C-alpha cells in the first residue's frame, strides 16, 4: 500500500531530512585521504544524535537464520567498485577514491516515526575526469527523475527519465536495487526502478513521498553481494556512483526534503 502523507507528516519528514542534510554536510567536510570509513560513520552518528535524530540504518534488518547480521553503521559507505550497503570499518580512504555516503534519519513525533533517506557520492582529493563525469551524470540523472515526480505523472516516468539520461554514456544502470516509498518507514511501497517505460505505472498522487536513488556503474550493470552479506559491488570491478534524495509530491510540484544546499543545512 502506498501512503499519502499529510502536510503535517511532510513537515516532520522534512525535519528529519534537514538533520540528515546537515549530518552529510558535516561528514563530507572530513572526507579526505587518511581517514577511515568508521571515523566518518562516527561523525555522522554523533551529529544526528546531537540534533535529536536517530540513525535509521543502525541495527536494521538482518536475518540471523541466514547468517546476515543487522546493519551495524549509521552510514552505508561504498568506495569505488562498491555500489551500495558498504559497512563502515577500518578501510582508509586514498587519494583518487570515490565514496558514497548513504544515510537515514528517523525522528519521533505524534506517536509515530518519520524517516528520510539520502545519499551522495564524492571524490577523495583529486579524482579522474572519468570519475568526475560519472558523478555528474548520476547526480543529474537524479534531477531528471525528480522533475518527473509530479501529480498526474506515471510512476515509471521517473525511471524512464533517469534511464534516458544515462543511456547515451553506455554506463550500467543497476537494475537489482531501486528507489522506494519512504516516510513512516525506511522502505515502503512503491518500488521506484531507475529504468522503465514512460507513460506506464500508477499515477503519482499528492502526498506520496519517494526516495529516488540512481546507481550507475562505469562498466555494465551486473552486481553481486560480498561475503559480509551487505556490501554490493560491481561484478566487473568498475566504479559506481549513487545519489539519492527523499522527495515529496505536492500540489506545487516535487519538494526535495533532503537538500544539502539550503542555508539552514550548512554546518
Ligand atoms: Mg539511502
Ligand atoms: Mg533508499
XYZ file of N, CA and C and ligand atoms in Angstrom:
803
model
N 0.841 -1.201 0.000
C 0.000 0.000 0.000
C 0.871 1.244 0.000
N 0.452 2.232 -0.740
C 1.211 3.486 -0.852
C 0.510 4.541 -0.004
N 1.228 5.058 0.989
C 0.626 6.032 1.905
C 0.652 7.429 1.302
N -0.466 8.140 1.484
C -0.483 9.567 1.165
C -0.229 10.319 2.459
N 0.902 10.989 2.542
C 1.243 11.714 3.758
C 0.506 13.052 3.799
N 0.188 13.461 5.030
C -0.429 14.779 5.219
C 0.660 15.851 5.189
N 0.222 17.117 5.114
C 1.185 18.233 5.181
C 1.992 18.155 6.472
N 1.297 17.793 7.567
C 1.979 17.687 8.853
C 3.021 16.562 8.835
N 2.662 15.435 8.242
C 3.641 14.346 8.094
C 4.872 14.843 7.329
N 4.618 15.540 6.230
C 5.727 16.002 5.386
C 6.602 17.001 6.140
N 5.973 17.827 6.994
C 6.771 18.738 7.829
C 7.764 17.943 8.689
N 7.311 16.818 9.241
C 8.194 16.014 10.087
C 9.258 15.281 9.270
N 8.880 14.811 8.108
C 9.883 14.139 7.258
C 10.934 15.165 6.811
N 10.465 16.391 6.524
C 11.415 17.461 6.166
C 12.374 17.730 7.325
N 11.838 17.702 8.553
C 12.699 17.937 9.717
C 13.787 16.849 9.798
N 13.383 15.602 9.603
C 14.372 14.509 9.570
C 15.353 14.731 8.422
N 14.823 15.207 7.288
C 15.668 15.443 6.117
C 16.705 16.534 6.350
N 16.327 17.552 7.115
C 17.276 18.641 7.394
C 18.394 18.157 8.316
N 18.036 17.342 9.309
C 19.076 16.770 10.184
C 20.022 15.923 9.333
N 19.431 15.151 8.447
C 20.218 14.276 7.572
C 21.155 15.103 6.683
N 20.621 16.171 6.093
C 21.428 17.006 5.191
C 22.602 17.623 5.951
N 22.333 18.098 7.169
C 23.429 18.674 7.959
C 24.446 17.600 8.335
N 23.970 16.409 8.676
C 24.892 15.319 9.039
C 25.788 14.961 7.843
N 25.193 14.912 6.654
C 26.018 14.617 5.470
C 26.990 15.764 5.195
N 26.501 17.010 5.286
C 27.408 18.145 5.033
C 28.579 18.138 6.010
N 28.285 17.840 7.272
C 29.355 17.779 8.275
C 30.334 16.649 7.956
N 29.807 15.487 7.614
C 30.667 14.324 7.347
C 31.502 14.553 6.094
N 30.903 15.184 5.087
C 31.629 15.428 3.829
C 32.858 16.303 4.054
N 32.804 17.178 5.080
C 33.974 18.019 5.380
C 35.199 17.178 5.745
N 34.956 15.966 6.232
C 36.068 15.127 6.708
C 36.494 14.063 5.703
N 35.870 14.057 4.533
C 36.259 13.079 3.507
C 37.573 13.525 2.894
N 38.639 12.841 3.251
C 39.967 13.174 2.740
C 40.871 11.954 2.894
N 41.977 11.921 2.169
C 42.869 10.765 2.298
C 43.318 10.581 3.745
N 43.351 9.318 4.197
C 43.867 9.009 5.528
C 42.795 8.733 6.564
N 41.564 9.176 6.311
C 40.515 8.916 7.300
C 39.905 7.539 7.035
N 39.441 6.882 8.079
C 38.787 5.585 7.878
C 37.284 5.793 7.718
N 36.664 4.814 7.102
C 35.213 4.912 6.920
C 34.499 4.850 8.278
N 35.086 4.168 9.234
C 34.466 4.112 10.568
C 34.479 5.475 11.249
N 35.549 6.246 11.041
C 35.596 7.597 11.617
C 34.484 8.465 11.027
N 34.266 8.330 9.726
C 33.184 9.103 9.093
C 31.833 8.702 9.681
N 31.670 7.420 9.894
C 30.410 6.916 10.448
C 30.154 7.494 11.843
N 31.218 7.583 12.616
C 31.116 8.109 13.982
C 30.681 9.574 13.963
N 31.272 10.344 13.038
C 30.932 11.776 12.920
C 29.443 11.939 12.591
N 28.970 11.154 11.661
C 27.558 11.250 11.255
C 26.637 10.870 12.416
N 26.982 9.799 13.126
C 26.115 9.355 14.228
C 26.056 10.404 15.329
N 27.211 10.965 15.690
C 27.249 11.998 16.730
C 26.373 13.189 16.345
N 26.481 13.574 15.063
C 25.724 14.745 14.602
C 24.219 14.489 14.687
N 23.819 13.343 14.189
C 22.380 13.027 14.155
C 21.808 12.969 15.569
N 22.502 12.275 16.461
C 22.004 12.159 17.841
C 22.011 13.521 18.530
N 23.025 14.338 18.220
C 23.128 15.680 18.806
C 21.964 16.576 18.408
N 21.361 16.291 17.266
C 20.218 17.093 16.810
C 18.881 16.415 17.127
N 18.928 15.362 17.926
C 17.680 14.729 18.348
C 17.133 13.701 17.374
N 17.944 13.311 16.403
C 17.525 12.272 15.462
C 18.084 10.916 15.854
N 17.617 9.901 15.162
C 18.136 8.549 15.345
C 18.690 8.068 14.011
N 19.823 7.342 14.041
C 20.368 6.795 12.803
C 19.538 5.585 12.347
N 18.778 5.789 11.289
C 17.800 4.784 10.850
C 18.438 3.438 10.529
N 19.625 3.488 9.946
C 20.219 2.236 9.442
C 20.787 1.369 10.563
N 21.123 1.985 11.685
C 21.874 1.261 12.719
C 21.015 0.152 13.321
N 21.442 -1.078 13.125
C 20.731 -2.223 13.691
C 19.541 -2.686 12.864
N 19.411 -2.180 11.635
C 18.218 -2.508 10.858
C 18.407 -3.829 10.086
N 17.289 -4.458 9.823
C 17.219 -5.687 9.009
C 18.128 -6.790 9.558
N 18.709 -7.563 8.682
C 19.478 -8.724 9.116
C 18.570 -9.934 9.254
N 19.169 -11.094 9.114
C 18.433 -12.355 9.238
C 19.393 -13.398 9.804
N 19.410 -13.504 11.160
C 20.364 -14.408 11.807
C 20.273 -15.842 11.274
N 19.067 -16.270 10.888
C 18.914 -17.658 10.426
C 19.667 -17.887 9.108
N 19.945 -16.810 8.404
C 20.721 -16.936 7.169
C 22.121 -16.335 7.313
N 22.504 -16.059 8.566
C 23.849 -15.551 8.809
C 24.040 -14.099 8.399
N 22.943 -13.352 8.311
C 23.045 -11.942 7.933
C 22.874 -11.088 9.184
N 23.934 -10.398 9.607
C 23.812 -9.552 10.793
C 23.013 -8.292 10.476
N 22.384 -7.668 11.489
C 21.774 -6.351 11.265
C 22.836 -5.374 10.759
N 22.416 -4.346 10.014
C 23.405 -3.391 9.513
C 24.003 -2.637 10.694
N 25.344 -2.592 10.816
C 25.952 -2.041 12.037
C 26.212 -0.541 12.022
N 26.071 0.129 10.889
C 26.517 1.522 10.796
C 25.382 2.536 10.769
N 25.774 3.805 10.937
C 24.870 4.944 10.712
C 24.817 5.269 9.230
N 25.961 5.116 8.568
C 26.076 5.347 7.128
C 26.327 4.025 6.419
N 25.792 3.887 5.229
C 26.334 2.921 4.279
C 27.427 3.671 3.525
N 28.648 3.148 3.586
C 29.769 3.820 2.918
C 30.315 2.872 1.857
N 30.205 3.285 0.607
C 30.563 2.405 -0.505
C 31.646 3.094 -1.330
N 32.814 2.457 -1.392
C 34.003 3.054 -2.010
C 34.279 2.394 -3.353
N 34.518 3.217 -4.374
C 34.943 2.748 -5.705
C 33.970 1.737 -6.311
N 34.388 0.450 -6.383
C 33.541 -0.548 -7.052
C 32.379 -1.015 -6.175
N 32.355 -0.547 -4.920
C 31.195 -0.841 -4.065
C 30.043 0.059 -4.499
N 28.872 -0.544 -4.653
C 27.721 0.177 -5.214
C 26.892 0.789 -4.083
N 26.423 -0.054 -3.193
C 25.626 0.377 -2.036
C 25.882 -0.585 -0.870
N 25.429 -0.163 0.325
C 25.378 -1.002 1.529
C 26.755 -1.395 2.067
N 27.792 -0.608 1.725
C 29.108 -0.862 2.304
C 29.099 -0.602 3.805
N 29.812 -1.444 4.550
C 29.845 -1.351 6.019
C 31.044 -0.494 6.440
N 30.828 0.547 7.252
C 31.959 1.342 7.733
C 32.933 0.465 8.517
N 34.232 0.743 8.350
C 35.216 -0.106 9.022
C 36.593 0.518 8.999
N 37.614 -0.326 8.891
C 38.994 0.143 9.031
C 39.594 0.588 7.703
N 38.820 0.529 6.638
C 39.326 0.970 5.339
C 39.752 2.441 5.413
N 40.954 2.693 4.921
C 41.498 4.053 4.907
C 41.300 4.639 3.507
N 40.698 5.818 3.435
C 40.450 6.443 2.132
C 41.764 6.887 1.496
N 41.840 6.695 0.174
C 43.039 7.042 -0.596
C 42.704 8.150 -1.582
N 43.701 8.977 -1.863
C 43.567 9.981 -2.919
C 43.046 9.308 -4.189
N 42.014 9.896 -4.792
C 41.500 9.363 -6.055
C 40.355 8.381 -5.910
N 40.034 7.971 -4.664
C 38.846 7.125 -4.448
C 37.581 7.939 -4.728
N 36.496 7.233 -5.015
C 35.180 7.874 -4.929
C 34.401 7.152 -3.830
N 33.603 7.921 -3.085
C 32.957 7.361 -1.900
C 31.508 7.827 -1.832
N 30.624 6.865 -1.666
C 29.202 7.162 -1.486
C 28.850 7.074 0.000
N 28.202 8.118 0.488
C 27.681 8.141 1.852
C 26.165 8.105 1.749
N 25.573 7.073 2.318
C 24.118 6.909 2.281
C 23.642 6.914 3.723
N 22.618 7.714 4.014
C 22.231 7.928 5.412
C 20.717 7.956 5.558
N 20.237 7.437 6.679
C 18.833 7.571 7.041
C 18.725 8.233 8.402
N 17.727 9.108 8.549
C 17.470 9.729 9.853
C 16.001 9.532 10.205
N 15.784 9.121 11.459
C 14.437 8.941 11.998
C 14.213 9.953 13.111
N 13.045 10.577 13.121
C 12.637 11.353 14.300
C 11.278 10.829 14.759
N 10.985 11.069 16.048
C 9.708 10.624 16.589
C 8.844 11.833 16.915
N 7.594 11.773 16.494
C 6.632 12.856 16.761
C 5.242 12.290 16.547
N 4.247 12.895 17.194
C 2.853 12.453 17.021
C 2.674 10.973 17.331
N 3.540 10.407 18.177
C 3.422 8.983 18.497
C 3.811 8.061 17.366
N 4.500 8.582 16.364
C 4.988 7.704 15.299
C 6.376 8.146 14.882
N 6.952 7.446 13.915
C 8.285 7.826 13.457
C 8.234 8.345 12.029
N 9.179 9.245 11.749
C 9.308 9.819 10.416
C 10.744 9.636 9.940
N 10.880 9.224 8.683
C 12.183 8.804 8.165
C 12.506 9.545 6.870
N 13.756 9.975 6.752
C 14.277 10.497 5.485
C 15.519 9.698 5.098
N 15.823 9.687 3.795
C 16.865 8.810 3.248
C 17.564 9.576 2.120
N 18.887 9.639 2.159
C 19.597 10.400 1.126
C 21.029 9.908 0.991
N 21.573 10.033 -0.209
C 22.950 9.600 -0.459
C 23.639 10.557 -1.423
N 24.959 10.612 -1.297
C 25.773 11.450 -2.183
C 27.100 10.731 -2.426
N 27.634 10.892 -3.621
C 28.959 10.335 -3.928
C 29.907 11.482 -4.246
N 31.097 11.440 -3.651
C 32.099 12.493 -3.858
C 33.467 11.851 -4.081
N 34.401 12.664 -4.577
C 35.772 12.218 -4.747
C 36.580 12.459 -3.480
N 37.622 11.638 -3.292
C 38.581 11.829 -2.207
C 39.799 12.501 -2.832
N 40.041 13.763 -2.455
C 41.121 14.510 -3.112
C 40.800 14.688 -4.590
N 41.819 14.553 -5.432
C 41.637 14.730 -6.871
C 41.239 13.400 -7.503
N 40.198 13.432 -8.325
C 39.764 12.202 -8.996
C 39.876 12.365 -10.509
N 39.789 11.242 -11.205
C 39.969 11.246 -12.658
C 38.809 11.963 -13.344
N 39.047 12.366 -14.595
C 37.983 13.003 -15.374
C 36.806 12.063 -15.563
N 37.116 10.788 -15.770
C 36.031 9.826 -15.985
C 35.167 9.684 -14.731
N 35.810 9.634 -13.572
C 35.038 9.543 -12.322
C 34.222 10.819 -12.088
N 34.818 11.961 -12.401
C 34.094 13.229 -12.262
C 32.841 13.209 -13.124
N 33.003 12.711 -14.342
C 31.864 12.638 -15.256
C 30.798 11.686 -14.725
N 31.235 10.538 -14.210
C 30.281 9.565 -13.654
C 29.452 10.200 -12.538
N 30.115 10.942 -11.655
C 29.402 11.569 -10.532
C 28.396 12.602 -11.034
N 28.847 13.447 -11.979
C 27.941 14.488 -12.510
C 26.749 13.871 -13.221
N 27.042 12.847 -13.998
C 25.982 12.213 -14.785
C 24.940 11.560 -13.862
N 25.407 10.885 -12.826
C 24.483 10.207 -11.912
C 23.662 11.234 -11.136
N 24.313 12.307 -10.691
C 23.610 13.357 -9.947
C 22.563 14.028 -10.836
N 22.926 14.320 -12.082
C 21.946 14.976 -12.956
C 20.830 14.020 -13.348
N 21.114 12.711 -13.380
C 20.032 11.752 -13.671
C 19.011 11.751 -12.535
N 19.496 11.938 -11.306
C 18.575 12.057 -10.165
C 17.677 13.291 -10.360
N 18.285 14.404 -10.781
C 17.493 15.626 -11.019
C 16.442 15.385 -12.105
N 16.806 14.638 -13.131
C 15.845 14.324 -14.211
C 14.679 13.496 -13.652
N 14.993 12.566 -12.763
C 13.933 11.768 -12.144
C 13.029 12.623 -11.272
N 13.641 13.530 -10.519
C 12.859 14.381 -9.613
C 11.896 15.259 -10.412
N 12.345 15.759 -11.573
C 11.470 16.592 -12.427
C 10.163 15.865 -12.776
N 10.242 14.543 -12.845
C 9.065 13.754 -13.234
C 8.170 13.396 -12.052
N 8.627 13.715 -10.842
C 7.933 13.276 -9.634
C 6.810 14.266 -9.308
N 5.768 14.235 -10.141
C 4.682 15.220 -10.089
C 3.332 14.539 -10.135
N 2.360 15.182 -9.497
C 0.978 14.702 -9.514
C 0.543 14.479 -10.958
N -0.021 13.308 -11.208
C -0.581 13.020 -12.526
C 0.371 12.297 -13.456
N 1.678 12.441 -13.215
C 2.631 11.625 -14.000
C 2.497 10.165 -13.601
N 3.113 9.288 -14.383
C 3.109 7.859 -14.068
C 4.402 7.481 -13.350
N 4.302 6.434 -12.525
C 5.461 6.032 -11.704
C 6.699 5.778 -12.558
N 6.537 5.082 -13.702
C 7.731 4.703 -14.453
C 8.240 5.819 -15.355
N 7.554 6.975 -15.343
C 8.129 8.170 -15.974
C 9.453 8.533 -15.294
N 9.526 8.253 -14.000
C 10.726 8.615 -13.231
C 11.930 7.825 -13.752
N 11.782 6.493 -13.751
C 12.878 5.652 -14.214
C 13.204 5.876 -15.691
N 12.171 6.142 -16.480
C 12.399 6.385 -17.911
C 13.278 7.614 -18.107
N 13.040 8.659 -17.301
C 13.840 9.893 -17.421
C 15.278 9.648 -16.977
N 15.441 8.879 -15.903
C 16.790 8.555 -15.421
C 17.529 7.737 -16.481
N 16.859 6.723 -16.987
C 17.476 5.831 -17.978
C 17.853 6.598 -19.250
N 16.957 7.466 -19.703
C 17.225 8.225 -20.932
C 18.453 9.112 -20.762
N 18.656 9.604 -19.559
C 19.790 10.498 -19.304
C 21.118 9.723 -19.269
N 21.084 8.501 -18.757
C 22.310 7.699 -18.609
C 22.671 6.984 -19.911
N 21.656 6.577 -20.635
C 21.848 5.651 -21.750
C 22.932 6.057 -22.762
N 22.982 7.331 -23.210
C 23.995 7.685 -24.211
C 25.430 7.406 -23.751
N 25.665 7.388 -22.426
C 27.020 7.147 -21.908
C 27.425 5.689 -22.063
N 26.459 4.809 -22.162
C 26.761 3.379 -22.208
C 27.070 2.774 -20.852
N 26.984 3.561 -19.792
C 27.258 3.045 -18.442
C 26.123 2.137 -17.983
N 26.423 1.334 -16.967
C 25.440 0.377 -16.469
C 24.543 0.991 -15.405
N 23.238 0.884 -15.605
C 22.274 1.307 -14.574
C 21.927 0.069 -13.755
N 22.171 0.131 -12.448
C 21.920 -1.026 -11.595
C 20.429 -1.350 -11.608
N 20.102 -2.596 -11.839
C 18.698 -2.997 -12.015
C 18.171 -3.813 -10.837
N 19.051 -4.212 -9.928
C 18.615 -5.080 -8.830
C 18.244 -4.306 -7.567
N 18.525 -3.010 -7.547
C 18.177 -2.167 -6.392
C 17.422 -0.952 -6.917
N 16.516 -0.449 -6.089
C 15.534 0.528 -6.547
C 15.400 1.678 -5.557
N 14.810 2.758 -6.030
C 14.225 3.722 -5.112
C 12.952 3.137 -4.518
N 12.304 3.922 -3.646
C 11.211 3.347 -2.845
C 10.408 4.442 -2.160
N 9.196 4.094 -1.758
C 8.463 4.960 -0.850
C 9.207 5.062 0.470
N 9.029 6.180 1.171
C 9.727 6.414 2.436
C 8.894 7.384 3.254
N 9.143 7.426 4.558
C 8.455 8.450 5.363
C 8.000 7.951 6.714
N 7.166 6.905 6.732
C 6.811 6.278 8.012
C 7.816 5.163 8.336
N 8.285 4.540 7.268
C 9.313 3.502 7.375
C 10.414 3.849 6.379
N 11.577 3.185 6.544
C 12.662 3.424 5.585
C 12.262 2.943 4.187
N 11.684 1.774 4.119
C 11.299 1.224 2.818
C 9.807 0.935 2.799
N 9.105 1.664 1.944
C 7.669 1.473 1.756
C 7.414 1.245 0.273
N 6.184 0.871 -0.029
C 5.751 0.858 -1.423
C 5.677 2.309 -1.908
N 5.819 2.550 -3.212
C 6.111 1.576 -4.262
C 7.620 1.450 -4.479
N 8.041 0.424 -5.195
C 9.409 0.370 -5.685
C 9.542 1.353 -6.845
N 10.680 2.020 -6.914
C 10.906 3.044 -7.949
C 12.161 2.674 -8.735
N 12.001 1.889 -9.798
C 13.191 1.469 -10.563
C 13.838 2.647 -11.299
N 15.109 2.499 -11.595
C 15.865 3.542 -12.294
C 15.861 3.324 -13.802
N 14.836 2.655 -14.264
C 14.649 2.409 -15.694
C 13.155 2.174 -15.861
N 12.669 2.182 -17.078
C 11.245 1.904 -17.268
C 10.707 2.583 -18.512
N 9.441 2.317 -18.759
C 8.793 2.855 -19.950
C 7.921 4.034 -19.552
N 8.170 5.173 -20.166
C 7.382 6.370 -19.863
C 5.913 6.104 -20.153
N 5.049 6.717 -19.351
C 3.613 6.583 -19.571
C 3.022 5.315 -18.985
N 3.810 4.569 -18.199
C 3.292 3.351 -17.576
C 3.419 3.446 -16.048
N 2.688 2.575 -15.380
C 2.702 2.550 -13.918
C 1.580 3.410 -13.355
N 1.359 3.285 -12.024
C 0.290 4.063 -11.387
C 0.545 5.569 -11.474
N -0.551 6.337 -11.423
C -0.400 7.801 -11.421
C 0.107 8.269 -10.060
N 1.036 9.204 -10.086
C 1.598 9.759 -8.858
C 0.567 10.655 -8.185
N 0.518 10.542 -6.852
C -0.514 11.265 -6.099
C 0.093 12.268 -5.122
N -0.682 13.310 -4.880
C -0.318 14.284 -3.852
C -0.061 13.557 -2.527
N 1.052 13.892 -1.856
C 1.339 13.321 -0.550
C 2.189 12.063 -0.574
N 2.455 11.522 -1.759
C 3.412 10.416 -1.802
C 4.804 10.985 -1.525
N 5.597 10.219 -0.800
C 6.995 10.600 -0.567
C 7.863 9.452 -1.058
N 8.752 9.776 -1.980
C 9.571 8.753 -2.643
C 11.050 9.057 -2.460
N 11.838 8.006 -2.236
C 13.297 8.118 -2.298
C 13.718 7.680 -3.699
N 14.296 8.610 -4.436
C 14.828 8.302 -5.772
C 16.325 8.095 -5.621
N 16.859 7.022 -6.223
C 18.281 6.738 -5.990
C 18.959 5.988 -7.129
N 19.285 6.698 -8.207
C 20.032 6.038 -9.280
C 21.417 5.564 -8.829
N 21.775 4.353 -9.289
C 23.098 3.766 -9.065
C 23.664 3.453 -10.441
N 24.809 4.028 -10.767
C 25.335 3.936 -12.135
C 26.776 3.446 -12.087
N 27.072 2.444 -12.937
C 28.397 1.820 -12.977
C 29.153 2.238 -14.237
N 30.453 2.461 -14.106
C 31.271 2.753 -15.289
C 31.298 1.571 -16.254
N 31.113 0.382 -15.737
C 31.069 -0.812 -16.592
C 29.629 -1.221 -16.855
N 29.371 -2.540 -16.828
C 27.988 -2.974 -17.108
C 27.159 -2.972 -15.823
N 25.927 -3.465 -15.917
C 25.014 -3.289 -14.776
C 25.077 -4.416 -13.749
N 25.914 -5.440 -13.977
C 25.904 -6.609 -13.086
C 26.527 -6.287 -11.733
N 25.872 -6.732 -10.674
C 26.359 -6.530 -9.301
C 26.178 -7.825 -8.510
N 26.929 -7.953 -7.429
C 26.697 -9.062 -6.502
C 27.070 -8.624 -5.084
N 26.680 -9.446 -4.115
C 26.893 -9.102 -2.703
C 28.088 -9.867 -2.159
N 28.933 -9.195 -1.392
C 30.114 -9.827 -0.806
C 29.732 -10.760 0.356
N 30.738 -11.512 0.841
C 30.513 -12.476 1.923
C 30.085 -11.816 3.234
N 30.283 -10.509 3.373
C 29.816 -9.848 4.599
C 28.283 -9.717 4.620
N 27.639 -10.179 3.558
C 26.174 -10.228 3.425
C 25.544 -8.867 3.162
N 26.332 -7.818 3.101
C 25.788 -6.476 2.893
C 26.344 -5.773 1.650
N 27.671 -5.726 1.548
C 28.286 -4.854 0.539
C 27.980 -5.337 -0.872
N 27.356 -4.473 -1.658
C 27.059 -4.774 -3.058
C 28.162 -4.160 -3.906
N 28.772 -4.965 -4.778
C 29.865 -4.487 -5.639
C 29.521 -4.754 -7.100
N 30.194 -4.014 -7.992
C 30.049 -4.313 -9.414
C 30.788 -5.618 -9.697
N 30.199 -6.453 -10.536
C 30.812 -7.758 -10.806
C 32.068 -7.618 -11.663
N 32.152 -6.554 -12.463
C 33.347 -6.360 -13.296
C 34.399 -5.490 -12.610
N 34.132 -5.037 -11.382
C 35.116 -4.255 -10.632
C 35.163 -2.779 -11.015
N 34.312 -2.356 -11.936
C 34.302 -0.945 -12.331
C 33.667 -0.092 -11.229
N 33.993 1.191 -11.242
C 33.488 2.082 -10.198
C 32.016 2.413 -10.385
N 31.393 2.805 -9.268
C 29.948 3.023 -9.264
C 29.603 4.256 -8.444
N 28.575 4.985 -8.861
C 28.123 6.178 -8.140
C 26.658 6.021 -7.738
N 26.282 6.732 -6.683
C 24.936 6.620 -6.102
C 24.539 7.975 -5.532
N 23.415 8.494 -5.990
C 22.855 9.730 -5.433
C 21.398 9.476 -5.073
N 20.959 10.065 -3.969
C 19.589 9.808 -3.515
C 19.018 11.037 -2.806
N 17.749 11.311 -3.090
C 17.005 12.301 -2.315
C 15.638 11.737 -1.947
N 15.121 12.228 -0.816
C 13.732 11.994 -0.420
C 12.897 13.146 -0.972
N 11.883 12.804 -1.753
C 11.112 13.809 -2.500
C 9.624 13.662 -2.164
N 8.997 14.771 -1.768
C 7.549 14.783 -1.530
C 6.840 15.289 -2.776
N 5.753 14.631 -3.119
C 4.921 15.092 -4.235
C 3.860 16.027 -3.651
N 3.902 17.283 -4.073
C 2.976 18.286 -3.537
C 2.229 18.961 -4.685
N 1.221 19.748 -4.298
C 0.462 20.491 -5.320
C 1.327 21.527 -6.014
N 2.430 21.894 -5.390
C 3.355 22.859 -6.006
C 4.482 22.171 -6.766
N 4.405 20.838 -6.912
C 5.471 20.113 -7.606
C 6.317 19.327 -6.627
N 7.417 18.756 -7.104
C 8.267 17.952 -6.216
C 9.007 18.826 -5.213
N 9.016 18.410 -3.950
C 9.848 19.097 -2.959
C 10.913 18.129 -2.448
N 12.179 18.508 -2.637
C 13.288 17.688 -2.139
C 13.435 17.962 -0.644
N 13.238 16.923 0.166
C 13.234 17.109 1.629
C 14.625 16.929 2.235
N 15.603 16.557 1.410
C 16.954 16.266 1.917
C 18.005 17.144 1.237
N 17.586 18.342 0.779
C 18.545 19.230 0.080
C 19.717 19.593 0.978
N 20.917 19.569 0.395
C 22.115 19.925 1.158
C 22.601 21.339 0.846
N 21.888 22.049 -0.044
C 22.378 23.354 -0.491
C 21.600 24.527 0.114
N 20.730 24.261 1.074
C 19.984 25.350 1.693
C 20.835 26.003 2.791
N 20.621 27.310 3.036
C 21.407 27.983 4.090
C 21.264 27.280 5.446
N 20.058 26.800 5.756
C 19.836 26.228 7.087
C 20.464 24.854 7.300
N 21.044 24.277 6.262
C 21.707 22.976 6.463
C 23.225 23.085 6.312
N 23.723 24.330 6.200
C 25.177 24.494 6.156
C 25.731 24.333 7.567
N 26.916 23.750 7.679
C 27.491 23.498 9.015
C 28.915 24.047 9.092
Mg 19.602 5.558 1.108
Mg 16.909 4.471 -0.179
